[in-house]
XYZ file of C-alpha atoms in Angstrom:
274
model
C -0.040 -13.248 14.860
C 0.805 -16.322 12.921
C -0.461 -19.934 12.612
C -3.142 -21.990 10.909
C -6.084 -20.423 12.898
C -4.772 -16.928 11.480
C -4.024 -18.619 8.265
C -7.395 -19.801 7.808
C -9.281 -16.724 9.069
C -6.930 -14.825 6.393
C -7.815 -17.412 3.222
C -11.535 -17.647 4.675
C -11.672 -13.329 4.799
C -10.068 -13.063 1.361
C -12.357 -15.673 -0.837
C -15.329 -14.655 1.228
C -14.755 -10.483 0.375
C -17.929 -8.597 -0.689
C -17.283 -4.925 -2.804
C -21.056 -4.587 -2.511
C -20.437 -4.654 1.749
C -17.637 -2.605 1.418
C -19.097 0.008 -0.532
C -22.002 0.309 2.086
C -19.371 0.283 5.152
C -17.196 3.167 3.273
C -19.692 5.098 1.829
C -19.377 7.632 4.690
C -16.125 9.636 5.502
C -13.977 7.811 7.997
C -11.223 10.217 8.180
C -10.095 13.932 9.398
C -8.201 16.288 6.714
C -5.599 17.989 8.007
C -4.509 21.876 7.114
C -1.814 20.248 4.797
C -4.605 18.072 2.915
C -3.661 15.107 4.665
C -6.452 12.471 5.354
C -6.270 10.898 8.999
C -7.979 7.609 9.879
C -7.820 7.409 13.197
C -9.043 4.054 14.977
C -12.548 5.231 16.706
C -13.519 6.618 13.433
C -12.798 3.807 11.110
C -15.564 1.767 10.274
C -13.823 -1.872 11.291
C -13.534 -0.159 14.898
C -15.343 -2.000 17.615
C -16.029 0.334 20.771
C -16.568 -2.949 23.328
C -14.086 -4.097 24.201
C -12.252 -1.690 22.099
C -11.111 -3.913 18.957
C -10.345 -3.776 15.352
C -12.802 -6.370 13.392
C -11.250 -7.545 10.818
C -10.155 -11.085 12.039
C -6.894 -11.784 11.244
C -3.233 -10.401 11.704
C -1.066 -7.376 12.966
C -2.316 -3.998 13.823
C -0.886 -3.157 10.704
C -2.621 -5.913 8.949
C -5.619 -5.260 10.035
C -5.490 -1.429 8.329
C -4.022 -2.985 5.140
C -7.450 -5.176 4.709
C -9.349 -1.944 5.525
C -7.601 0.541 3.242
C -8.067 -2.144 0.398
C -11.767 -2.593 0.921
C -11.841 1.259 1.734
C -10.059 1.910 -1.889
C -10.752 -1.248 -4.313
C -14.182 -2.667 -4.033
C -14.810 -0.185 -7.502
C -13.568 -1.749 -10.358
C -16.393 -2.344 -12.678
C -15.109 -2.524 -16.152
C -11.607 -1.187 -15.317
C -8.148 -3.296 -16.093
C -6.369 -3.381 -12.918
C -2.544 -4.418 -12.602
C -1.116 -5.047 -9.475
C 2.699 -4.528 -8.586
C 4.360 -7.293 -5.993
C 0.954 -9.732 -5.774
C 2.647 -12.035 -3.560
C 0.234 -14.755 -1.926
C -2.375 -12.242 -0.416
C -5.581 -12.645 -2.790
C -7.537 -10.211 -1.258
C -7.047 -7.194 -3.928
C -7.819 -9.629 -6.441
C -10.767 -10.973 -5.242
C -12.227 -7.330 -4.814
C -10.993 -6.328 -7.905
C -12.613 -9.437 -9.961
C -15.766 -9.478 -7.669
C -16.822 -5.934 -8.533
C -16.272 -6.070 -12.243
C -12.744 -5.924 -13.093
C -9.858 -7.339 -15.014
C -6.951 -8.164 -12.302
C -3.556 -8.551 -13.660
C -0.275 -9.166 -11.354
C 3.363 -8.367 -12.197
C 5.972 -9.556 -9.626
C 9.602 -10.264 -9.766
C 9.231 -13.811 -8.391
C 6.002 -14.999 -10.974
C 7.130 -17.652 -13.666
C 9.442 -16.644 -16.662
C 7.805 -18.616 -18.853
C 4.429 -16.911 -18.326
C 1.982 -15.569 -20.715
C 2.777 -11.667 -20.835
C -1.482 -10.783 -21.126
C -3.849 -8.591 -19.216
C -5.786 -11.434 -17.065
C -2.313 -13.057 -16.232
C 0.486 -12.800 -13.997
C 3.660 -11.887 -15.337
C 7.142 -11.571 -14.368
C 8.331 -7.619 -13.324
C 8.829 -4.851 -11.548
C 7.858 -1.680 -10.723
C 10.566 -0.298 -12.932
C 10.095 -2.920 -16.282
C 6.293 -3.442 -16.748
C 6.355 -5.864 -19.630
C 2.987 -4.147 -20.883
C 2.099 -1.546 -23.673
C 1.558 1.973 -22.452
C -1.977 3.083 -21.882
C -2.799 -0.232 -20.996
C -4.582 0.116 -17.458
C -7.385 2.070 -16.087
C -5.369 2.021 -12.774
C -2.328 0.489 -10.815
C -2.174 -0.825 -7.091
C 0.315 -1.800 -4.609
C -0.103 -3.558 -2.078
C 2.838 -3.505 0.852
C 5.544 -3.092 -1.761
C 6.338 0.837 -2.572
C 8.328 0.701 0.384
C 10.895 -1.817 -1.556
C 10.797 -0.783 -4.903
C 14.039 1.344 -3.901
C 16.057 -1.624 -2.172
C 17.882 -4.032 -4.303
C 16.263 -6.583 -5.748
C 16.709 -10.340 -4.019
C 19.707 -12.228 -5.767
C 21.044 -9.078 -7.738
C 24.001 -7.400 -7.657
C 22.909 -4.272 -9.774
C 22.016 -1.181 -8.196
C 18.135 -0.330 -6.997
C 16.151 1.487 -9.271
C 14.884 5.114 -7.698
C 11.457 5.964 -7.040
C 11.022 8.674 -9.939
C 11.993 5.976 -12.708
C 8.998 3.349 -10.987
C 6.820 6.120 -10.627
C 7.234 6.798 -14.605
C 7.161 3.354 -15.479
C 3.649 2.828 -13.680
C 2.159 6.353 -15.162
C 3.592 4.888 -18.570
C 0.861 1.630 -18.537
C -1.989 4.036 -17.129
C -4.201 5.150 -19.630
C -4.980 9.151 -19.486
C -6.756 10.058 -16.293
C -6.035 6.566 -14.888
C -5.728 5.598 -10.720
C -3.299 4.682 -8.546
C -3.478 3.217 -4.929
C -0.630 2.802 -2.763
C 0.339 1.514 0.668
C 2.882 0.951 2.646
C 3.983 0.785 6.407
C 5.345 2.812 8.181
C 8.459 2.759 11.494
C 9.031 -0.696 9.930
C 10.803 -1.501 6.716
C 12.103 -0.952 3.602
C 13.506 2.796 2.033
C 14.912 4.943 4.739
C 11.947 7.533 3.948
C 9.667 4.830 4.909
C 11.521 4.127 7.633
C 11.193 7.862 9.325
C 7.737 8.404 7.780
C 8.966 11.741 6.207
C 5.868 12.419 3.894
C 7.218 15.667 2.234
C 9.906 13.419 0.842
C 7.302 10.453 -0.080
C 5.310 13.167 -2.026
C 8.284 14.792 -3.580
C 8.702 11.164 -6.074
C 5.502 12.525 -7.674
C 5.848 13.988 -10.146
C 2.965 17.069 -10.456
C 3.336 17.502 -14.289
C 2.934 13.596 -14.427
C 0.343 13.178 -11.717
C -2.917 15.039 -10.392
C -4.784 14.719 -7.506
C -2.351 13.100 -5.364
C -3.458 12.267 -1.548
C -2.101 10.765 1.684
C -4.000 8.868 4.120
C -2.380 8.048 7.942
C -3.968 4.872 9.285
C -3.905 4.150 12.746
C -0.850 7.093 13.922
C -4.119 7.981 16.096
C -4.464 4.772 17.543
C -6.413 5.581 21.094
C -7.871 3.480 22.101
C -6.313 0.593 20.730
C -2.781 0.120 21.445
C 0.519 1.774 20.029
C 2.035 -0.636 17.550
C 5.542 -0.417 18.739
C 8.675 -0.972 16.194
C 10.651 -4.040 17.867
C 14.620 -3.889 18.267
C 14.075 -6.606 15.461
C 14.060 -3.623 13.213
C 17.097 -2.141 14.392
C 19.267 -3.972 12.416
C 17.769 -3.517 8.889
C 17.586 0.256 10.223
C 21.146 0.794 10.690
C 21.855 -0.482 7.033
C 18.646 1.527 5.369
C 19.150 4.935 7.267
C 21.903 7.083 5.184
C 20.006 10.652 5.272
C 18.706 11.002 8.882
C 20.140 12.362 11.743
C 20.741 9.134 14.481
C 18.347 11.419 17.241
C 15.588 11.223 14.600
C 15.804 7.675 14.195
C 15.940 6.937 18.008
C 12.776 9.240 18.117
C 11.055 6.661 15.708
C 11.678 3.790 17.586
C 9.335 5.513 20.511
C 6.125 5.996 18.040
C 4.017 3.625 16.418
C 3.804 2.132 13.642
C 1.195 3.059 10.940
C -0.062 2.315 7.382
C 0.203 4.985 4.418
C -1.744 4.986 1.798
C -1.496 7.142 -1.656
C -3.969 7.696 -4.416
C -3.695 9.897 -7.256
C -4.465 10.378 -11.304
C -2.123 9.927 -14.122
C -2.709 13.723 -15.610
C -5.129 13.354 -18.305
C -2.784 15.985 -20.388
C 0.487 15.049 -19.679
């Protein structure tokens, strides 16, 4: 799914990103809620789903790409007057385009930004999801953008152990301000945390703390992916899996490797009275 044609559609998509069309294509409800309060986006439903030839819209990248772009639009194009800090920026602009283009303030914290940077809101600044160099209360809401599924894996070049997901979790409701957002993705049957890895959701949900956080939601993109077709986890994985997978049983992993893999996404509130 690589090369300069994909590069360009992906640089082209990203500067060209309209909140104002996004609001109007996910104004309606493109998902199912489950018995368990779990939101399912299943392909015919979303809005980027072309019925002929059956086809996802959105120009550029993996199946999984695809329902990154429209979970962002789906979750970001409503940032007027709100600070916005985003964990693990990377290169991807497209969060920070939608974020600035609807009326926001976009900050970035990653581990690999300059040292030397200015540590302000309107910058980007060298962190992580467990050391936010920021004051608390400082943001009306915190995204993440393909990177919740590493924030429990060592860091690259460091010998020091992994922070867990309870102390990042804490650290990001510490620079929320009272009643402040959070959006979260992440795949799923490809990478990262072992929990990731199996897609076991109870266990996800568990790192949240409810006396910390209110209102917290899941959303399954593209497990239903008929008709489009099943995403399948490569033997590429397999490797990565064997040294990830401590807590699961070797028949459930084996059982992963015949699904498909899917996007997660989280949102919740920091509790307004915590």
């Amino acid at each position: 799914m690589g090369g300069p044609v994909q590069s360009i559609r992906k640089r082209w998509y990203s500067l060209t990103a309209s909140p104002k069309a996004a609001r109007k294509q996910w104004g309606g409800q493109y998902w199912e809620e489950d018995d368990k309060g779990i939101r399912h986006v299943a392909c015919r439903r979303c809005p980027k789903f072309q019925p002929e030839p059956p086809a996802c819209s959105v120009p550029f990248g993996s199946p999984l790409r695809k329902c990154v772009v429209a979970s962002m639009e789906a979750h970001l194009h409503d940032a007027s007057g709100e600070d916005v800090l985003e964990i693990g920026f990377g290169r991807f602009a497209l969060g920070r385009n939608l974020v600035r283009r609807s009326g926001g303030t976009w900050t970035g914290v990653d581990p690999e930004a300059p040292e030397d940077g200015p540590v302000r809101v309107g910058a980007r600044v060298r962190g992580h999801a467990a050391a936010i160099p920021f004051p608390d209360e400082t943001f009306h809401r915190v995204i993440g953008v393909q990177t919740l599924e590493h924030w429990g894996q060592r860091l690259k070049g460091s010998e020091t152990r992994p922070p867990d997901y309870v102390t990042c979790l804490r650290e990001v409701w510490r620079v929320l301000k009272p009643g402040g957002r959070l959006y979260l993705d992440a795949p799923i049957h490809l990478h990262g945390h072992e929990m990731f890895i199996l897609g076991d959701l109870p266990r996800i949900a568990a790192q949240f703390d409810p006396g910390l956080w209110t209102d917290l939601r899941m959303e399954k993109w593209r497990a239903e992916h008929d008709p489009l077709p099943r995403y399948a986890p490569g033997p590429n994985l397999y490797p990565q899996w064997e040294r990830e997978v401590e807590s699961y049983p070797p028949e459930q992993v084996e059982a992963v490797k015949q699904g498909t893999i899917w996007l997660l996404a989280i949102t919740a509130r920091k509790r307004p009275d915590a």
